[in-house]
Coordinates of C-alpha atoms and ligand atoms in Angstrom, one line a residue:
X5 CA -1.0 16.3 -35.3
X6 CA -0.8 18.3 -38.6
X7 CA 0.6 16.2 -41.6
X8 CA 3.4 18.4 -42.2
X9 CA 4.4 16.7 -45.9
X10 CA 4.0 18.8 -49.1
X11 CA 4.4 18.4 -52.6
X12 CA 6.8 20.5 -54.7
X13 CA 6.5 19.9 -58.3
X14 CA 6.8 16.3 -57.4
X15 CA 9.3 16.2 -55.4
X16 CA 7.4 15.1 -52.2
X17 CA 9.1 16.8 -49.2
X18 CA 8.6 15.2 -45.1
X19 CA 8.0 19.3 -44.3
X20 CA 8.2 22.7 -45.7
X21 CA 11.2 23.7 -44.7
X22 CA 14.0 24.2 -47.2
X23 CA 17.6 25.6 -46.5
X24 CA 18.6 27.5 -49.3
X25 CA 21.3 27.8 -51.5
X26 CA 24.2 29.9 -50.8
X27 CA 23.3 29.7 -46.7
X28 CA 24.3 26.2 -46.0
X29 CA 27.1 25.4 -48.4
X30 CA 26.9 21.6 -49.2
X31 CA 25.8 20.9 -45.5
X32 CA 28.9 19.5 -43.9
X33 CA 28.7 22.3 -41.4
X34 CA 25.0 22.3 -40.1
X35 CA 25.1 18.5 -40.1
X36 CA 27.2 19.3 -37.0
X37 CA 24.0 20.8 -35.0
X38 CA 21.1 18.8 -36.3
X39 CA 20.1 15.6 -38.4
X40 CA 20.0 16.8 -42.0
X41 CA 17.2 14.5 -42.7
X42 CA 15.3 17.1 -40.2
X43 CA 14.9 19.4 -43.1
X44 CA 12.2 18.8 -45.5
X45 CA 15.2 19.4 -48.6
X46 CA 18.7 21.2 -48.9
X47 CA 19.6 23.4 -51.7
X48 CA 22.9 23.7 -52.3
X49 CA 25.5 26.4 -52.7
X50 CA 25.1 27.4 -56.2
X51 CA 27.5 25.2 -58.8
X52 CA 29.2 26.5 -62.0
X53 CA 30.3 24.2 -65.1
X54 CA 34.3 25.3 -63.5
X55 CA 35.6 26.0 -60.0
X56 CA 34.8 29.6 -59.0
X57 CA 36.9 31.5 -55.8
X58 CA 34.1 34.2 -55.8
X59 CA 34.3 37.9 -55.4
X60 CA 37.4 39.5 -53.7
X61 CA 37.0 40.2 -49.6
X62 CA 35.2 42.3 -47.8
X63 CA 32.3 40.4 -49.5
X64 CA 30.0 40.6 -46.2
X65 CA 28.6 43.8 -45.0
X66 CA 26.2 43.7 -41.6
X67 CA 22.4 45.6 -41.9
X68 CA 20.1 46.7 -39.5
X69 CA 18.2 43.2 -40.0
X70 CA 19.8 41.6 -42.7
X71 CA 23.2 41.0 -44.7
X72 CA 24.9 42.8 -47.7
X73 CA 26.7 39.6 -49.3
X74 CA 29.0 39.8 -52.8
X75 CA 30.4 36.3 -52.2
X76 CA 30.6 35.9 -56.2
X77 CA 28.8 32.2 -56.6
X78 CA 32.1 30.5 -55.3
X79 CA 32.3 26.7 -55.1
X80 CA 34.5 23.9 -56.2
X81 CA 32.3 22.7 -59.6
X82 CA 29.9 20.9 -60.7
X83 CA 32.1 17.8 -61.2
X84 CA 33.1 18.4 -57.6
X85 CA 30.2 18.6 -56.3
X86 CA 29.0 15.1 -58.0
X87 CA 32.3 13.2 -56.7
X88 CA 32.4 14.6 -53.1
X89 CA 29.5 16.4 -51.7
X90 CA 26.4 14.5 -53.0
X91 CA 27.5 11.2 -52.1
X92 CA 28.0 12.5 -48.6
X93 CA 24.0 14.5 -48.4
X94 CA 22.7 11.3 -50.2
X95 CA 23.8 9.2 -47.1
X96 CA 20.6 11.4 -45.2
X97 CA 16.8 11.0 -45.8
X98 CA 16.5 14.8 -47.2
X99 CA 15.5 16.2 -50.6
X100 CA 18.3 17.3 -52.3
X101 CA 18.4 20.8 -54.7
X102 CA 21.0 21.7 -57.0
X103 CA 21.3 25.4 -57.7
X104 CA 22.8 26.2 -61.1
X105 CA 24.5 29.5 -62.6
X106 CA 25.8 29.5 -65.7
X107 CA 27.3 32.1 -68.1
X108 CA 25.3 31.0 -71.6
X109 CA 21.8 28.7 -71.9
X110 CA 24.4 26.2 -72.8
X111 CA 26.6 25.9 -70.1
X112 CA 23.1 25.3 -67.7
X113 CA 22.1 22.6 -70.0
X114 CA 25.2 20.7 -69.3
X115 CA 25.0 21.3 -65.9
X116 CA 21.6 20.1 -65.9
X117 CA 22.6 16.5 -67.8
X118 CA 25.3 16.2 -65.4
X119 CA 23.1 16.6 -62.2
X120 CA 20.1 14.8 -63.6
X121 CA 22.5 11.9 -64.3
X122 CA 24.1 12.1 -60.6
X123 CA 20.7 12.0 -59.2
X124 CA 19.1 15.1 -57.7
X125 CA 16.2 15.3 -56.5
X126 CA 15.3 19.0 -58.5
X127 CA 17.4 21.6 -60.2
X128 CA 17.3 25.2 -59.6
X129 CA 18.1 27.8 -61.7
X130 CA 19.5 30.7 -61.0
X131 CA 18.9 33.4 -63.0
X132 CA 18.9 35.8 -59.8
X133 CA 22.8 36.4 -59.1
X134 CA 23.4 40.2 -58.3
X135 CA 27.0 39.6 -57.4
X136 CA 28.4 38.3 -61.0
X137 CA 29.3 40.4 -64.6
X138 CA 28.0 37.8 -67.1
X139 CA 24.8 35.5 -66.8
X140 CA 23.0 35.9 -63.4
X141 CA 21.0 38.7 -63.2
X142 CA 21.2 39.4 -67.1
X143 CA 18.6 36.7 -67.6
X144 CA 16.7 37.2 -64.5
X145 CA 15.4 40.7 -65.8
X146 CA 14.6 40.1 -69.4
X147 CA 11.7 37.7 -69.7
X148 CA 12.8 36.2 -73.4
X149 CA 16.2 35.3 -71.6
X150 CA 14.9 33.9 -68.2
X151 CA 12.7 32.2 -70.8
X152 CA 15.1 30.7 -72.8
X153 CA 17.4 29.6 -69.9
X154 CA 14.1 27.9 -68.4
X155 CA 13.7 26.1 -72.2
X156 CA 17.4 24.6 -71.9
X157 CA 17.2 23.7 -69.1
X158 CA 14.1 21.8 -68.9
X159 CA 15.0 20.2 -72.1
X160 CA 18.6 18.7 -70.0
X161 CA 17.2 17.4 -67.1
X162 CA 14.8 14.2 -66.4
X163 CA 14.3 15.6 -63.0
X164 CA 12.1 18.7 -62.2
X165 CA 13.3 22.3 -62.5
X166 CA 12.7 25.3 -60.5
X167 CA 13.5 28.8 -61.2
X168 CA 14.8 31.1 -59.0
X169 CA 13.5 34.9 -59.2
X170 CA 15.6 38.3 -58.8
X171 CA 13.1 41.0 -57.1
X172 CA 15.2 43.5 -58.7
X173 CA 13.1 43.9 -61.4
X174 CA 9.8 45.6 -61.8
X175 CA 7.6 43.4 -62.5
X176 CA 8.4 39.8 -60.9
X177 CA 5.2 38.4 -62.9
X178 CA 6.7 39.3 -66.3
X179 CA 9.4 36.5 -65.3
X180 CA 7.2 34.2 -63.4
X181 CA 5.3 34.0 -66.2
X182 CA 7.6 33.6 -69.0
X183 CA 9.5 31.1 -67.2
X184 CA 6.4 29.1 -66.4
X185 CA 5.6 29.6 -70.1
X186 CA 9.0 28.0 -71.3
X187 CA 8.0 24.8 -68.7
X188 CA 9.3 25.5 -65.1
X189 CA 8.1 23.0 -62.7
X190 CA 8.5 25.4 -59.8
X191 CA 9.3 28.9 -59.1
X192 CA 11.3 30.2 -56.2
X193 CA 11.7 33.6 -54.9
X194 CA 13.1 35.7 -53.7
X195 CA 16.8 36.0 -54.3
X196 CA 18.3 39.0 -52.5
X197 CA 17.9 42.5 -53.3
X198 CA 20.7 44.8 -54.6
X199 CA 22.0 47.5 -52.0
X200 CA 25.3 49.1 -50.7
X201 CA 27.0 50.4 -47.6
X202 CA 29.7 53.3 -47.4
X203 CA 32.2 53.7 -44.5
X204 CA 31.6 57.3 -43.9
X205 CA 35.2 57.6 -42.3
X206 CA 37.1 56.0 -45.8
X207 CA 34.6 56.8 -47.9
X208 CA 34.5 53.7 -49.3
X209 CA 31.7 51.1 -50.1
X210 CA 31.9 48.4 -47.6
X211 CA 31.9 45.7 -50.2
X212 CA 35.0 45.2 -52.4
X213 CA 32.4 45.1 -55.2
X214 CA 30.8 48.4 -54.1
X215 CA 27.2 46.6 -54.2
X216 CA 25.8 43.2 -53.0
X217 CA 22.9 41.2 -51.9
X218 CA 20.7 42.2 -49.2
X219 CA 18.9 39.2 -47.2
X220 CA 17.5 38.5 -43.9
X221 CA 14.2 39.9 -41.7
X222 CA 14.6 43.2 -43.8
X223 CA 13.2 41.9 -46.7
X224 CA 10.7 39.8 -45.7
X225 CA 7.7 42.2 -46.5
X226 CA 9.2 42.9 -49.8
X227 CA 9.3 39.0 -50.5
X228 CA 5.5 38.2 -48.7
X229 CA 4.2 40.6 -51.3
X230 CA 5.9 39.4 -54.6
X231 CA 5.0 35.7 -53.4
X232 CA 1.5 36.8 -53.4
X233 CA 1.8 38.5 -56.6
X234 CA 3.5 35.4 -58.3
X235 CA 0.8 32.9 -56.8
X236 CA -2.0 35.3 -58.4
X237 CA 0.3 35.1 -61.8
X238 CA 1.0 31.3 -62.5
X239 CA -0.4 28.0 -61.8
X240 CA 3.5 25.7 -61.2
X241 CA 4.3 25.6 -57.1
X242 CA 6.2 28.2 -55.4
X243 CA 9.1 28.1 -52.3
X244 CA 9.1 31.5 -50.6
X245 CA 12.1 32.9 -49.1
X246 CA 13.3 36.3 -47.8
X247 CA 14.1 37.0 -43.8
X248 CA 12.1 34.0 -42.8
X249 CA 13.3 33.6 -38.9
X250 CA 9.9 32.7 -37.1
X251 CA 7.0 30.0 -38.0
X252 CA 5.1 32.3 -37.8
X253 CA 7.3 34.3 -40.8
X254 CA 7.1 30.9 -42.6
X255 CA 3.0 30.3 -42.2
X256 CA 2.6 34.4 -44.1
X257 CA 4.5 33.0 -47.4
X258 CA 2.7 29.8 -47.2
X259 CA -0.6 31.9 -46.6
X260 CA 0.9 34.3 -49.7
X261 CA 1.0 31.1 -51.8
X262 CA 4.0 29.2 -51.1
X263 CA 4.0 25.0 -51.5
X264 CA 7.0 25.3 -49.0
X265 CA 9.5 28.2 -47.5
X266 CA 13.4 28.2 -47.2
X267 CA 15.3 29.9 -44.3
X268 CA 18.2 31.2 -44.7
X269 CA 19.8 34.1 -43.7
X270 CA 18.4 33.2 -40.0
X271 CA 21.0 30.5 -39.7
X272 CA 24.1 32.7 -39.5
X273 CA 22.9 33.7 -36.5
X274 CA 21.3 30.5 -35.2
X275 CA 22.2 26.9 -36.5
X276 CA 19.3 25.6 -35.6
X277 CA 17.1 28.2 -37.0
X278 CA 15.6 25.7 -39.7
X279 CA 14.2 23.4 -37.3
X280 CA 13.1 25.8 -34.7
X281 CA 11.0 27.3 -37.9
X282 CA 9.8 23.7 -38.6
X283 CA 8.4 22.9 -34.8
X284 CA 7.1 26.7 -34.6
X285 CA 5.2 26.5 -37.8
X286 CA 3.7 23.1 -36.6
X287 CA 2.7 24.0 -33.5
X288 CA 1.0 27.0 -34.8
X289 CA -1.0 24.9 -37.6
X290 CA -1.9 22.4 -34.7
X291 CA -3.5 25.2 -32.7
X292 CA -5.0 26.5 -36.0
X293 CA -6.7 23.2 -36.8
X294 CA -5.1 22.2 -39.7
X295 CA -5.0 17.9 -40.3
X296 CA -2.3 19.1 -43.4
X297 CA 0.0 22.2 -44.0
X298 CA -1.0 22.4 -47.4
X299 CA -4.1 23.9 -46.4
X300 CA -2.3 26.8 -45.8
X301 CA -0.8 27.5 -49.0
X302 CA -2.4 30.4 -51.0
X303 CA -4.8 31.1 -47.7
X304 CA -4.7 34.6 -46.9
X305 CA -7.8 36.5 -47.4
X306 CA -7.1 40.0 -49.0
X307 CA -9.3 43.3 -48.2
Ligands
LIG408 C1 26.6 34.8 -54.4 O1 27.4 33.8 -54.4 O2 27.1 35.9 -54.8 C2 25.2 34.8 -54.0 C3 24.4 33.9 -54.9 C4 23.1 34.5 -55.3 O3 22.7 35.6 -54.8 O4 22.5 33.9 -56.2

């Protein structure tokens, strides 16, 4: 059997399968189909300092192979979160994430005390949001910003931080590096990538926000290869994401250079795609040999 336990920035995870954010709210839901101690962690539906109702409806558009989403980052607060949802995922054996936007460096450092203080297990930052006006993907595309946000952040928190990457940028390396530079423990990527859909009869975008989020088994080539590029560019752990729906999907990032791999988008369509992915990727390590996962991080062999 294939020791299936990897190490991300610490944070010791039973497998390397990660749900994340924005996919699996706070877990209430999917706890209906599986055990959530299953999952190796759970990152959560991204918090704000205040309660946020998100983006105005339609803020979901279907894709050949994906989803266009302008959801918005809503969810009912940090302090929320802290009183009613984390006591509730603390009562399984599972990792747990925080995802954090804010609107100035300063509003993630708060969030950061707060959630250090409460008890998670990481904290990532999201500097990656296409779907909001201020903060977001402002500080995802400027290296001295992501960098400063990454400084803040780091200095708030006693538990380890991860940064979340936008691909809409073009260079992901500038950021993975100035982020690692400022003292990220972790880098994830990728967040979606920006797109739109018209309705040719109104001639209207789809989306109430014209533009939104692209995710799902479209983008997965797109995310294999900036993996690869960010594991060639820094030193601090990875967890790949983008269109992940198969173990075999999850073994490329971890071959690109990811410590572990979230799915996502793959559990709109099937709850139990996160553990499917886990007993899929395990049985193909087992026929490959392995005695640990880990070995397969950062494998591939390039031409
Ligand atoms: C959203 O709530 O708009 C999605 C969050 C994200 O893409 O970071």
């Amino acid at each position: 059997m294939t020791d299936l336990r990897v190490d991300l920035a610490g944070v010791a995870l039973k497998n390397p399968i990660v749900v994340p954010s924005g996919t699996f709210g706070f877990g209430r839901e999917y706890g209906q189909f599986f055990d959530l101690s299953e999952l190796g962690a759970i990152c959560v539906k991204g918090l704000t300092p205040l309660p946020r109702e998100g983006n105005p409806a339609p803020r979901i558009a279907e894709t050949p192979m994906g989803i266009l989403n302008s959801v918005g980052l809503q969810n009912p607060g940090v302090d929320a979160f802290i009183a009613h949802e984390l006591p509730e995922l603390r009562k399984h054996d599972v990792k747990i994430i925080a995802n954090i936007s804010g609107n100035t460096p300063e509003e993630y450092g708060g969030m950061c005390e707060k959630l250090s203080a409460a008890g998670v297990d990481m904290i990532e930052v999201n500097i990656s949001c296409p779907n909001v006006k201020a903060g977001g993907l402002a500080y995802g595309t400027r290296p001295e910003m992501a960098a400063e946000v990454t400084e803040i952040a780091k200095k708030s928190s006693t538990v380890p931080v991860m940064v979340k990457l936008s691909p809409n940028v073009t260079d992901i390396t500038e950021i993975a590096k100035a982020v690692e530079g400022a003292g990220a423990d972790a880098i994830s990527l990728i967040n979606t990538i920006r797109g739109m859909r018209i309705d040719v009869n109104t001639r209207r975008p789809i989306l109430k926000m014209n533009t939104g989020g692209l995710s799902g088994p479209a983008v997965l080539p797109v995310a294999v290869r900036m993996v690869w590029e960010v594991a060639n560019a820094v030193k601090v752990p990875i967890l790949g994401m983008g269109g992940v729906s198969k173990g075999a999907d999850a073994a490329e990032f971890m071959l690109a250079g990811a410590a572990a791999v979230a799915v996502g988008t793959a559990s709109f369509a099937d709850a139990y795609a996160p553990v499917r992915v886990r007993d899929e990727l395990a049985a193909y390590a087992e026929k490959q040999g392995l005695a640990r996962i880990s070995e397969l991080t950062g494998a591939v062999k390039p031409w």
